[in-house]
Amino acid sequence: MIFTSELRAPAHGYETAADGMAELARQQPGFLGFDSARGDDRVGITVSYWSSLESIRRWKDVLEHREAQAKGREQWYSWYRVRIVEVQREYSFGQEAGR
Amino acid sequence: MIFTSELRAPAHGYETAADGMAELARQQPGFLGFDSARGDDRVGITVSYWSSLESIRRWKDVLEHREAQAKGREQWYSWYRVRIVEVQREYSFGQEAGR
């Protein structure tokens, strides 16, 4: 799942909530990992990996996550875009530290 | 296509080359757009959108792009990972400025 967003300025409480959501996601069945980056223009991309479309659907419906989604729309994000994607193939160069 | 990478420090000439590659990508058949973010930890994610797997294959083989890929491995990236993905569905909140 690709989550692209722009944060408002300020976005009070966002960092703490984002850390909490990352921790919560780790506990979900089917969660495989995620990568995240946000630049100085406040545009961020988070890609999370899941074992199935069903596991993504369940994650979307987890109560605490639903509350965070609502707060995101009300307080944190100017806009966001969610793309559900299926990995066709992958290749890499070098070794990610600690992964 | 999802391109996740970590930049070495320093990565001389990277910014200029990245701008050049974005401009070159825009000229390719099948190119639909891209999003990019890189945080203070030097980890970046670029997602580029293409009309077909074939257009991604052709982009990978464009000569100037191949040269940049080689330079990336030699000079700029500690590691990178490429995932070819297919968008299943998407939804959004709010309006991205200038898009």
mmCIF file with all atom_site columns, C-alpha atoms in Angstrom:
data_model
loop_
_atom_site.group_PDB
_atom_site.id
_atom_site.type_symbol
_atom_site.label_atom_id
_atom_site.label_alt_id
_atom_site.label_comp_id
_atom_site.label_asym_id
_atom_site.label_entity_id
_atom_site.label_seq_id
_atom_site.pdbx_PDB_ins_code
_atom_site.Cartn_x
_atom_site.Cartn_y
_atom_site.Cartn_z
_atom_site.occupancy
_atom_site.B_iso_or_equiv
_atom_site.pdbx_formal_charge
_atom_site.auth_seq_id
_atom_site.auth_comp_id
_atom_site.auth_asym_id
_atom_site.auth_atom_id
_atom_site.pdbx_PDB_model_num
ATOM 1   C CA . MET A 1 1  ? 0.000   0.000   0.000   1.00 0.00 ? 1  MET A CA 1
ATOM 2   C CA . ILE A 1 2  ? 1.381   3.428   -1.004  1.00 0.00 ? 2  ILE A CA 1
ATOM 3   C CA . PHE A 1 3  ? 0.330   6.345   1.186   1.00 0.00 ? 3  PHE A CA 1
ATOM 4   C CA . THR A 1 4  ? 1.336   9.759   -0.201  1.00 0.00 ? 4  THR A CA 1
ATOM 5   C CA . SER A 1 5  ? 0.458   12.838  1.832   1.00 0.00 ? 5  SER A CA 1
ATOM 6   C CA . GLU A 1 6  ? 1.218   16.454  2.599   1.00 0.00 ? 6  GLU A CA 1
ATOM 7   C CA . LEU A 1 7  ? 1.309   17.558  6.237   1.00 0.00 ? 7  LEU A CA 1
ATOM 8   C CA . ARG A 1 8  ? -0.237  20.826  7.308   1.00 0.00 ? 8  ARG A CA 1
ATOM 9   C CA . ALA A 1 9  ? 1.933   23.236  9.301   1.00 0.00 ? 9  ALA A CA 1
ATOM 10  C CA . PRO A 1 10 ? 1.672   22.785  12.208  1.00 0.00 ? 10 PRO A CA 1
ATOM 11  C CA . ALA A 1 11 ? 0.450   19.199  12.620  1.00 0.00 ? 11 ALA A CA 1
ATOM 12  C CA . HIS A 1 12 ? 0.274   18.892  16.410  1.00 0.00 ? 12 HIS A CA 1
ATOM 13  C CA . GLY A 1 13 ? 0.564   15.380  17.745  1.00 0.00 ? 13 GLY A CA 1
ATOM 14  C CA . TYR A 1 14 ? 1.296   13.890  14.335  1.00 0.00 ? 14 TYR A CA 1
ATOM 15  C CA . GLU A 1 15 ? 4.742   12.399  15.088  1.00 0.00 ? 15 GLU A CA 1
ATOM 16  C CA . THR A 1 16 ? 3.568   10.616  18.225  1.00 0.00 ? 16 THR A CA 1
ATOM 17  C CA . ALA A 1 17 ? 0.488   9.281   16.470  1.00 0.00 ? 17 ALA A CA 1
ATOM 18  C CA . ALA A 1 18 ? 2.557   8.123   13.477  1.00 0.00 ? 18 ALA A CA 1
ATOM 19  C CA . ASP A 1 19 ? 4.927   6.232   15.769  1.00 0.00 ? 19 ASP A CA 1
ATOM 20  C CA . GLY A 1 20 ? 1.948   4.662   17.505  1.00 0.00 ? 20 GLY A CA 1
ATOM 21  C CA . MET A 1 21 ? 0.407   3.591   14.189  1.00 0.00 ? 21 MET A CA 1
ATOM 22  C CA . ALA A 1 22 ? 3.710   2.052   13.033  1.00 0.00 ? 22 ALA A CA 1
ATOM 23  C CA . GLU A 1 23 ? 3.823   0.054   16.275  1.00 0.00 ? 23 GLU A CA 1
ATOM 24  C CA . LEU A 1 24 ? 0.185   -0.995  15.899  1.00 0.00 ? 24 LEU A CA 1
ATOM 25  C CA . ALA A 1 25 ? 0.708   -2.011  12.266  1.00 0.00 ? 25 ALA A CA 1
ATOM 26  C CA . ARG A 1 26 ? 3.598   -4.264  13.328  1.00 0.00 ? 26 ARG A CA 1
ATOM 27  C CA . GLN A 1 27 ? 1.162   -6.237  15.480  1.00 0.00 ? 27 GLN A CA 1
ATOM 28  C CA . GLN A 1 28 ? -1.305  -6.908  12.661  1.00 0.00 ? 28 GLN A CA 1
ATOM 29  C CA . PRO A 1 29 ? -1.569  -10.274 10.922  1.00 0.00 ? 29 PRO A CA 1
ATOM 30  C CA . GLY A 1 30 ? -0.069  -10.129 7.439   1.00 0.00 ? 30 GLY A CA 1
ATOM 31  C CA . PHE A 1 31 ? 2.147   -7.089  8.092   1.00 0.00 ? 31 PHE A CA 1
ATOM 32  C CA . LEU A 1 32 ? 5.517   -7.497  6.375   1.00 0.00 ? 32 LEU A CA 1
ATOM 33  C CA . GLY A 1 33 ? 7.216   -4.120  6.881   1.00 0.00 ? 33 GLY A CA 1
ATOM 34  C CA . PHE A 1 34 ? 7.259   -0.529  5.717   1.00 0.00 ? 34 PHE A CA 1
ATOM 35  C CA . ASP A 1 35 ? 9.439   2.284   4.346   1.00 0.00 ? 35 ASP A CA 1
ATOM 36  C CA . SER A 1 36 ? 8.766   5.946   4.998   1.00 0.00 ? 36 SER A CA 1
ATOM 37  C CA . ALA A 1 37 ? 10.249  9.291   3.947   1.00 0.00 ? 37 ALA A CA 1
ATOM 38  C CA . ARG A 1 38 ? 9.161   12.920  4.271   1.00 0.00 ? 38 ARG A CA 1
ATOM 39  C CA . GLY A 1 39 ? 11.061  15.865  2.821   1.00 0.00 ? 39 GLY A CA 1
ATOM 40  C CA . ASP A 1 40 ? 11.261  19.563  3.655   1.00 0.00 ? 40 ASP A CA 1
ATOM 41  C CA . ASP A 1 41 ? 8.246   20.298  1.438   1.00 0.00 ? 41 ASP A CA 1
ATOM 42  C CA . ARG A 1 42 ? 6.175   18.245  3.955   1.00 0.00 ? 42 ARG A CA 1
ATOM 43  C CA . VAL A 1 43 ? 5.271   15.697  1.278   1.00 0.00 ? 43 VAL A CA 1
ATOM 44  C CA . GLY A 1 44 ? 5.728   12.162  2.567   1.00 0.00 ? 44 GLY A CA 1
ATOM 45  C CA . ILE A 1 45 ? 5.483   8.676   1.155   1.00 0.00 ? 45 ILE A CA 1
ATOM 46  C CA . THR A 1 46 ? 4.936   5.584   3.263   1.00 0.00 ? 46 THR A CA 1
ATOM 47  C CA . VAL A 1 47 ? 4.913   2.196   1.593   1.00 0.00 ? 47 VAL A CA 1
ATOM 48  C CA . SER A 1 48 ? 3.679   -0.665  3.753   1.00 0.00 ? 48 SER A CA 1
ATOM 49  C CA . TYR A 1 49 ? 3.865   -4.297  2.701   1.00 0.00 ? 49 TYR A CA 1
ATOM 50  C CA . TRP A 1 50 ? 1.224   -6.892  3.497   1.00 0.00 ? 50 TRP A CA 1
ATOM 51  C CA . SER A 1 51 ? 0.758   -10.562 2.721   1.00 0.00 ? 51 SER A CA 1
ATOM 52  C CA . SER A 1 52 ? -2.689  -10.117 1.164   1.00 0.00 ? 52 SER A CA 1
ATOM 53  C CA . LEU A 1 53 ? -5.360  -7.613  0.163   1.00 0.00 ? 53 LEU A CA 1
ATOM 54  C CA . GLU A 1 54 ? -7.445  -9.013  3.033   1.00 0.00 ? 54 GLU A CA 1
ATOM 55  C CA . SER A 1 55 ? -4.783  -8.063  5.592   1.00 0.00 ? 55 SER A CA 1
ATOM 56  C CA . ILE A 1 56 ? -4.796  -4.488  4.215   1.00 0.00 ? 56 ILE A CA 1
ATOM 57  C CA . ARG A 1 57 ? -8.586  -4.367  4.494   1.00 0.00 ? 57 ARG A CA 1
ATOM 58  C CA . ARG A 1 58 ? -8.444  -5.534  8.105   1.00 0.00 ? 58 ARG A CA 1
ATOM 59  C CA . TRP A 1 59 ? -5.750  -2.981  8.965   1.00 0.00 ? 59 TRP A CA 1
ATOM 60  C CA . LYS A 1 60 ? -7.870  -0.193  7.493   1.00 0.00 ? 60 LYS A CA 1
ATOM 61  C CA . ASP A 1 61 ? -10.697 -1.189  9.868   1.00 0.00 ? 61 ASP A CA 1
ATOM 62  C CA . VAL A 1 62 ? -8.721  -1.488  13.120  1.00 0.00 ? 62 VAL A CA 1
ATOM 63  C CA . LEU A 1 63 ? -10.464 0.888   15.554  1.00 0.00 ? 63 LEU A CA 1
ATOM 64  C CA . GLU A 1 64 ? -7.426  2.883   16.690  1.00 0.00 ? 64 GLU A CA 1
ATOM 65  C CA . HIS A 1 65 ? -6.342  3.178   13.069  1.00 0.00 ? 65 HIS A CA 1
ATOM 66  C CA . ARG A 1 66 ? -9.777  4.446   12.045  1.00 0.00 ? 66 ARG A CA 1
ATOM 67  C CA . GLU A 1 67 ? -9.572  7.100   14.753  1.00 0.00 ? 67 GLU A CA 1
ATOM 68  C CA . ALA A 1 68 ? -6.124  8.135   13.473  1.00 0.00 ? 68 ALA A CA 1
ATOM 69  C CA . GLN A 1 69 ? -7.473  8.307   9.906   1.00 0.00 ? 69 GLN A CA 1
ATOM 70  C CA . ALA A 1 70 ? -10.255 10.667  11.036  1.00 0.00 ? 70 ALA A CA 1
ATOM 71  C CA . LYS A 1 71 ? -7.804  12.840  12.957  1.00 0.00 ? 71 LYS A CA 1
ATOM 72  C CA . GLY A 1 72 ? -5.538  12.855  9.909   1.00 0.00 ? 72 GLY A CA 1
ATOM 73  C CA . ARG A 1 73 ? -8.310  14.298  7.760   1.00 0.00 ? 73 ARG A CA 1
ATOM 74  C CA . GLU A 1 74 ? -9.363  16.820  10.431  1.00 0.00 ? 74 GLU A CA 1
ATOM 75  C CA . GLN A 1 75 ? -5.987  18.015  11.676  1.00 0.00 ? 75 GLN A CA 1
ATOM 76  C CA . TRP A 1 76 ? -2.854  16.690  10.007  1.00 0.00 ? 76 TRP A CA 1
ATOM 77  C CA . TYR A 1 77 ? -3.072  16.295  6.256   1.00 0.00 ? 77 TYR A CA 1
ATOM 78  C CA . SER A 1 78 ? -3.688  18.867  3.537   1.00 0.00 ? 78 SER A CA 1
ATOM 79  C CA . TRP A 1 79 ? -4.309  15.919  1.253   1.00 0.00 ? 79 TRP A CA 1
ATOM 80  C CA . TYR A 1 80 ? -3.439  12.249  0.971   1.00 0.00 ? 80 TYR A CA 1
ATOM 81  C CA . ARG A 1 81 ? -3.679  9.541   -1.594  1.00 0.00 ? 81 ARG A CA 1
ATOM 82  C CA . VAL A 1 82 ? -3.845  5.808   -1.004  1.00 0.00 ? 82 VAL A CA 1
ATOM 83  C CA . ARG A 1 83 ? -2.921  3.320   -3.684  1.00 0.00 ? 83 ARG A CA 1
ATOM 84  C CA . ILE A 1 84 ? -3.424  -0.375  -3.164  1.00 0.00 ? 84 ILE A CA 1
ATOM 85  C CA . VAL A 1 85 ? -0.791  -2.043  -5.321  1.00 0.00 ? 85 VAL A CA 1
ATOM 86  C CA . GLU A 1 86 ? 0.408   -5.551  -5.997  1.00 0.00 ? 86 GLU A CA 1
ATOM 87  C CA . VAL A 1 87 ? 4.145   -6.229  -6.222  1.00 0.00 ? 87 VAL A CA 1
ATOM 88  C CA . GLN A 1 88 ? 4.936   -7.930  -9.542  1.00 0.00 ? 88 GLN A CA 1
ATOM 89  C CA . ARG A 1 89 ? 8.676   -8.311  -9.044  1.00 0.00 ? 89 ARG A CA 1
ATOM 90  C CA . GLU A 1 90 ? 11.549  -6.669  -7.227  1.00 0.00 ? 90 GLU A CA 1
ATOM 91  C CA . TYR A 1 91 ? 15.309  -6.367  -7.353  1.00 0.00 ? 91 TYR A CA 1
ATOM 92  C CA . SER A 1 92 ? 17.881  -4.584  -5.279  1.00 0.00 ? 92 SER A CA 1
ATOM 93  C CA . PHE A 1 93 ? 21.403  -3.256  -4.989  1.00 0.00 ? 93 PHE A CA 1
ATOM 94  C CA . GLY A 1 94 ? 23.487  -3.325  -1.802  1.00 0.00 ? 94 GLY A CA 1
ATOM 95  C CA . GLN A 1 95 ? 22.317  -4.150  1.657   1.00 0.00 ? 95 GLN A CA 1
ATOM 96  C CA . GLU A 1 96 ? 19.900  -2.147  3.781   1.00 0.00 ? 96 GLU A CA 1
ATOM 97  C CA . ALA A 1 97 ? 21.351  -1.741  7.279   1.00 0.00 ? 97 ALA A CA 1
ATOM 98  C CA . GLY A 1 98 ? 19.370  -3.470  9.966   1.00 0.00 ? 98 GLY A CA 1
ATOM 99  C CA . ARG A 1 99 ? 16.881  -5.111  7.660   1.00 0.00 ? 99 ARG A CA 1
ATOM 100 C CA . MET B 1 1  ? 7.417   1.562   -9.865  1.00 0.00 ? 1  MET B CA 1
ATOM 101 C CA . ILE B 1 2  ? 8.633   2.085   -6.283  1.00 0.00 ? 2  ILE B CA 1
ATOM 102 C CA . PHE B 1 3  ? 12.283  3.080   -5.913  1.00 0.00 ? 3  PHE B CA 1
ATOM 103 C CA . THR B 1 4  ? 13.517  3.075   -2.301  1.00 0.00 ? 4  THR B CA 1
ATOM 104 C CA . SER B 1 5  ? 17.106  4.103   -1.639  1.00 0.00 ? 5  SER B CA 1
ATOM 105 C CA . GLU B 1 6  ? 19.626  5.430   0.831   1.00 0.00 ? 6  GLU B CA 1
ATOM 106 C CA . LEU B 1 7  ? 22.044  8.149   -0.315  1.00 0.00 ? 7  LEU B CA 1
ATOM 107 C CA . ARG B 1 8  ? 25.681  8.008   0.677   1.00 0.00 ? 8  ARG B CA 1
ATOM 108 C CA . ALA B 1 9  ? 27.177  11.128  2.303   1.00 0.00 ? 9  ALA B CA 1
ATOM 109 C CA . PRO B 1 10 ? 28.357  12.936  0.289   1.00 0.00 ? 10 PRO B CA 1
ATOM 110 C CA . ALA B 1 11 ? 26.643  12.103  -3.014  1.00 0.00 ? 11 ALA B CA 1
ATOM 111 C CA . HIS B 1 12 ? 28.279  14.616  -5.367  1.00 0.00 ? 12 HIS B CA 1
ATOM 112 C CA . GLY B 1 13 ? 26.226  15.488  -8.414  1.00 0.00 ? 13 GLY B CA 1
ATOM 113 C CA . TYR B 1 14 ? 23.218  13.537  -7.273  1.00 0.00 ? 14 TYR B CA 1
ATOM 114 C CA . GLU B 1 15 ? 20.685  16.401  -7.121  1.00 0.00 ? 15 GLU B CA 1
ATOM 115 C CA . THR B 1 16 ? 21.502  17.630  -10.613 1.00 0.00 ? 16 THR B CA 1
ATOM 116 C CA . ALA B 1 17 ? 21.362  14.124  -12.045 1.00 0.00 ? 17 ALA B CA 1
ATOM 117 C CA . ALA B 1 18 ? 18.055  13.399  -10.270 1.00 0.00 ? 18 ALA B CA 1
ATOM 118 C CA . ASP B 1 19 ? 16.515  16.566  -11.740 1.00 0.00 ? 19 ASP B CA 1
ATOM 119 C CA . GLY B 1 20 ? 17.805  15.534  -15.170 1.00 0.00 ? 20 GLY B CA 1
ATOM 120 C CA . MET B 1 21 ? 16.319  12.050  -14.837 1.00 0.00 ? 21 MET B CA 1
ATOM 121 C CA . ALA B 1 22 ? 12.937  13.476  -13.762 1.00 0.00 ? 22 ALA B CA 1
ATOM 122 C CA . GLU B 1 23 ? 12.969  15.694  -16.855 1.00 0.00 ? 23 GLU B CA 1
ATOM 123 C CA . LEU B 1 24 ? 13.985  12.766  -19.076 1.00 0.00 ? 24 LEU B CA 1
ATOM 124 C CA . ALA B 1 25 ? 11.287  10.516  -17.580 1.00 0.00 ? 25 ALA B CA 1
ATOM 125 C CA . ARG B 1 26 ? 8.662   13.141  -18.406 1.00 0.00 ? 26 ARG B CA 1
ATOM 126 C CA . GLN B 1 27 ? 9.555   12.790  -22.082 1.00 0.00 ? 27 GLN B CA 1
ATOM 127 C CA . GLN B 1 28 ? 9.073   9.002   -22.172 1.00 0.00 ? 28 GLN B CA 1
ATOM 128 C CA . PRO B 1 29 ? 6.013   7.361   -23.702 1.00 0.00 ? 29 PRO B CA 1
ATOM 129 C CA . GLY B 1 30 ? 3.705   5.996   -21.021 1.00 0.00 ? 30 GLY B CA 1
ATOM 130 C CA . PHE B 1 31 ? 4.983   8.242   -18.230 1.00 0.00 ? 31 PHE B CA 1
ATOM 131 C CA . LEU B 1 32 ? 2.097   9.401   -16.011 1.00 0.00 ? 32 LEU B CA 1
ATOM 132 C CA . GLY B 1 33 ? 3.829   11.205  -13.131 1.00 0.00 ? 33 GLY B CA 1
ATOM 133 C CA . PHE B 1 34 ? 5.821   10.680  -9.966  1.00 0.00 ? 34 PHE B CA 1
ATOM 134 C CA . ASP B 1 35 ? 6.016   11.465  -6.243  1.00 0.00 ? 35 ASP B CA 1
ATOM 135 C CA . SER B 1 36 ? 9.274   11.723  -4.342  1.00 0.00 ? 36 SER B CA 1
ATOM 136 C CA . ALA B 1 37 ? 10.370  12.263  -0.738  1.00 0.00 ? 37 ALA B CA 1
ATOM 137 C CA . ARG B 1 38 ? 13.680  11.996  1.122   1.00 0.00 ? 38 ARG B CA 1
ATOM 138 C CA . GLY B 1 39 ? 14.083  12.529  4.858   1.00 0.00 ? 39 GLY B CA 1
ATOM 139 C CA . ASP B 1 40 ? 16.985  13.538  7.110   1.00 0.00 ? 40 ASP B CA 1
ATOM 140 C CA . ASP B 1 41 ? 18.078  9.886   7.414   1.00 0.00 ? 41 ASP B CA 1
ATOM 141 C CA . ARG B 1 42 ? 18.900  10.021  3.664   1.00 0.00 ? 42 ARG B CA 1
ATOM 142 C CA . VAL B 1 43 ? 16.317  7.332   2.890   1.00 0.00 ? 43 VAL B CA 1
ATOM 143 C CA . GLY B 1 44 ? 14.178  8.306   -0.065  1.00 0.00 ? 44 GLY B CA 1
ATOM 144 C CA . ILE B 1 45 ? 11.181  6.893   -1.871  1.00 0.00 ? 45 ILE B CA 1
ATOM 145 C CA . THR B 1 46 ? 10.256  7.765   -5.425  1.00 0.00 ? 46 THR B CA 1
ATOM 146 C CA . VAL B 1 47 ? 7.092   6.328   -6.911  1.00 0.00 ? 47 VAL B CA 1
ATOM 147 C CA . SER B 1 48 ? 6.719   6.755   -10.659 1.00 0.00 ? 48 SER B CA 1
ATOM 148 C CA . TYR B 1 49 ? 3.566   5.891   -12.548 1.00 0.00 ? 49 TYR B CA 1
ATOM 149 C CA . TRP B 1 50 ? 3.482   4.379   -16.020 1.00 0.00 ? 50 TRP B CA 1
ATOM 150 C CA . SER B 1 51 ? 0.770   3.243   -18.393 1.00 0.00 ? 51 SER B CA 1
ATOM 151 C CA . SER B 1 52 ? 2.199   -0.267  -18.838 1.00 0.00 ? 52 SER B CA 1
ATOM 152 C CA . LEU B 1 53 ? 4.927   -2.686  -17.783 1.00 0.00 ? 53 LEU B CA 1
ATOM 153 C CA . GLU B 1 54 ? 6.370   -2.241  -21.272 1.00 0.00 ? 54 GLU B CA 1
ATOM 154 C CA . SER B 1 55 ? 6.816   1.509   -20.773 1.00 0.00 ? 55 SER B CA 1
ATOM 155 C CA . ILE B 1 56 ? 8.724   0.786   -17.510 1.00 0.00 ? 56 ILE B CA 1
ATOM 156 C CA . ARG B 1 57 ? 10.973  -1.701  -19.329 1.00 0.00 ? 57 ARG B CA 1
ATOM 157 C CA . ARG B 1 58 ? 11.730  0.848   -22.041 1.00 0.00 ? 58 ARG B CA 1
ATOM 158 C CA . TRP B 1 59 ? 12.505  3.547   -19.462 1.00 0.00 ? 59 TRP B CA 1
ATOM 159 C CA . LYS B 1 60 ? 14.916  1.209   -17.697 1.00 0.00 ? 60 LYS B CA 1
ATOM 160 C CA . ASP B 1 61 ? 16.810  0.795   -20.990 1.00 0.00 ? 61 ASP B CA 1
ATOM 161 C CA . VAL B 1 62 ? 17.073  4.461   -22.061 1.00 0.00 ? 62 VAL B CA 1
ATOM 162 C CA . LEU B 1 63 ? 20.802  5.088   -22.501 1.00 0.00 ? 63 LEU B CA 1
ATOM 163 C CA . GLU B 1 64 ? 21.139  8.197   -20.317 1.00 0.00 ? 64 GLU B CA 1
ATOM 164 C CA . HIS B 1 65 ? 19.081  6.449   -17.649 1.00 0.00 ? 65 HIS B CA 1
ATOM 165 C CA . ARG B 1 66 ? 21.331  3.377   -17.799 1.00 0.00 ? 66 ARG B CA 1
ATOM 166 C CA . GLU B 1 67 ? 24.357  5.611   -17.310 1.00 0.00 ? 67 GLU B CA 1
ATOM 167 C CA . ALA B 1 68 ? 22.689  7.234   -14.297 1.00 0.00 ? 68 ALA B CA 1
ATOM 168 C CA . GLN B 1 69 ? 21.860  3.796   -12.862 1.00 0.00 ? 69 GLN B CA 1
ATOM 169 C CA . ALA B 1 70 ? 25.522  2.781   -13.107 1.00 0.00 ? 70 ALA B CA 1
ATOM 170 C CA . LYS B 1 71 ? 26.671  6.022   -11.482 1.00 0.00 ? 71 LYS B CA 1
ATOM 171 C CA . GLY B 1 72 ? 24.064  5.492   -8.775  1.00 0.00 ? 72 GLY B CA 1
ATOM 172 C CA . ARG B 1 73 ? 25.557  2.126   -7.883  1.00 0.00 ? 73 ARG B CA 1
ATOM 173 C CA . GLU B 1 74 ? 29.137  3.421   -8.036  1.00 0.00 ? 74 GLU B CA 1
ATOM 174 C CA . GLN B 1 75 ? 28.779  6.789   -6.323  1.00 0.00 ? 75 GLN B CA 1
ATOM 175 C CA . TRP B 1 76 ? 25.406  7.767   -4.891  1.00 0.00 ? 76 TRP B CA 1
ATOM 176 C CA . TYR B 1 77 ? 23.501  4.938   -3.249  1.00 0.00 ? 77 TYR B CA 1
ATOM 177 C CA . SER B 1 78 ? 24.376  2.773   -0.244  1.00 0.00 ? 78 SER B CA 1
ATOM 178 C CA . TRP B 1 79 ? 21.552  0.526   -1.362  1.00 0.00 ? 79 TRP B CA 1
ATOM 179 C CA . TYR B 1 80 ? 18.358  0.674   -3.383  1.00 0.00 ? 80 TYR B CA 1
ATOM 180 C CA . ARG B 1 81 ? 15.378  -1.470  -4.013  1.00 0.00 ? 81 ARG B CA 1
ATOM 181 C CA . VAL B 1 82 ? 13.094  -1.444  -7.030  1.00 0.00 ? 82 VAL B CA 1
ATOM 182 C CA . ARG B 1 83 ? 9.594   -2.857  -6.894  1.00 0.00 ? 83 ARG B CA 1
ATOM 183 C CA . ILE B 1 84 ? 7.480   -3.096  -10.004 1.00 0.00 ? 84 ILE B CA 1
ATOM 184 C CA . VAL B 1 85 ? 3.907   -2.868  -8.793  1.00 0.00 ? 85 VAL B CA 1
ATOM 185 C CA . GLU B 1 86 ? 0.457   -2.742  -10.324 1.00 0.00 ? 86 GLU B CA 1
ATOM 186 C CA . VAL B 1 87 ? -2.129  -0.309  -8.952  1.00 0.00 ? 87 VAL B CA 1
ATOM 187 C CA . GLN B 1 88 ? -5.295  -2.199  -7.976  1.00 0.00 ? 88 GLN B CA 1
ATOM 188 C CA . ARG B 1 89 ? -7.318  0.775   -6.765  1.00 0.00 ? 89 ARG B CA 1
ATOM 189 C CA . GLU B 1 90 ? -6.824  4.190   -5.261  1.00 0.00 ? 90 GLU B CA 1
ATOM 190 C CA . TYR B 1 91 ? -8.667  6.796   -3.250  1.00 0.00 ? 91 TYR B CA 1
ATOM 191 C CA . SER B 1 92 ? -7.786  10.193  -1.925  1.00 0.00 ? 92 SER B CA 1
ATOM 192 C CA . PHE B 1 93 ? -8.600  12.991  0.484   1.00 0.00 ? 93 PHE B CA 1
ATOM 193 C CA . GLY B 1 94 ? -8.268  16.689  -0.321  1.00 0.00 ? 94 GLY B CA 1
ATOM 194 C CA . GLN B 1 95 ? -6.622  18.230  -3.312  1.00 0.00 ? 95 GLN B CA 1
ATOM 195 C CA . GLU B 1 96 ? -2.943  18.155  -4.188  1.00 0.00 ? 96 GLU B CA 1
ATOM 196 C CA . ALA B 1 97 ? -1.819  21.666  -5.136  1.00 0.00 ? 97 ALA B CA 1
ATOM 197 C CA . GLY B 1 98 ? -0.747  22.045  -8.743  1.00 0.00 ? 98 GLY B CA 1
ATOM 198 C CA . ARG B 1 99 ? -1.661  18.528  -9.783  1.00 0.00 ? 99 ARG B CA 1
#
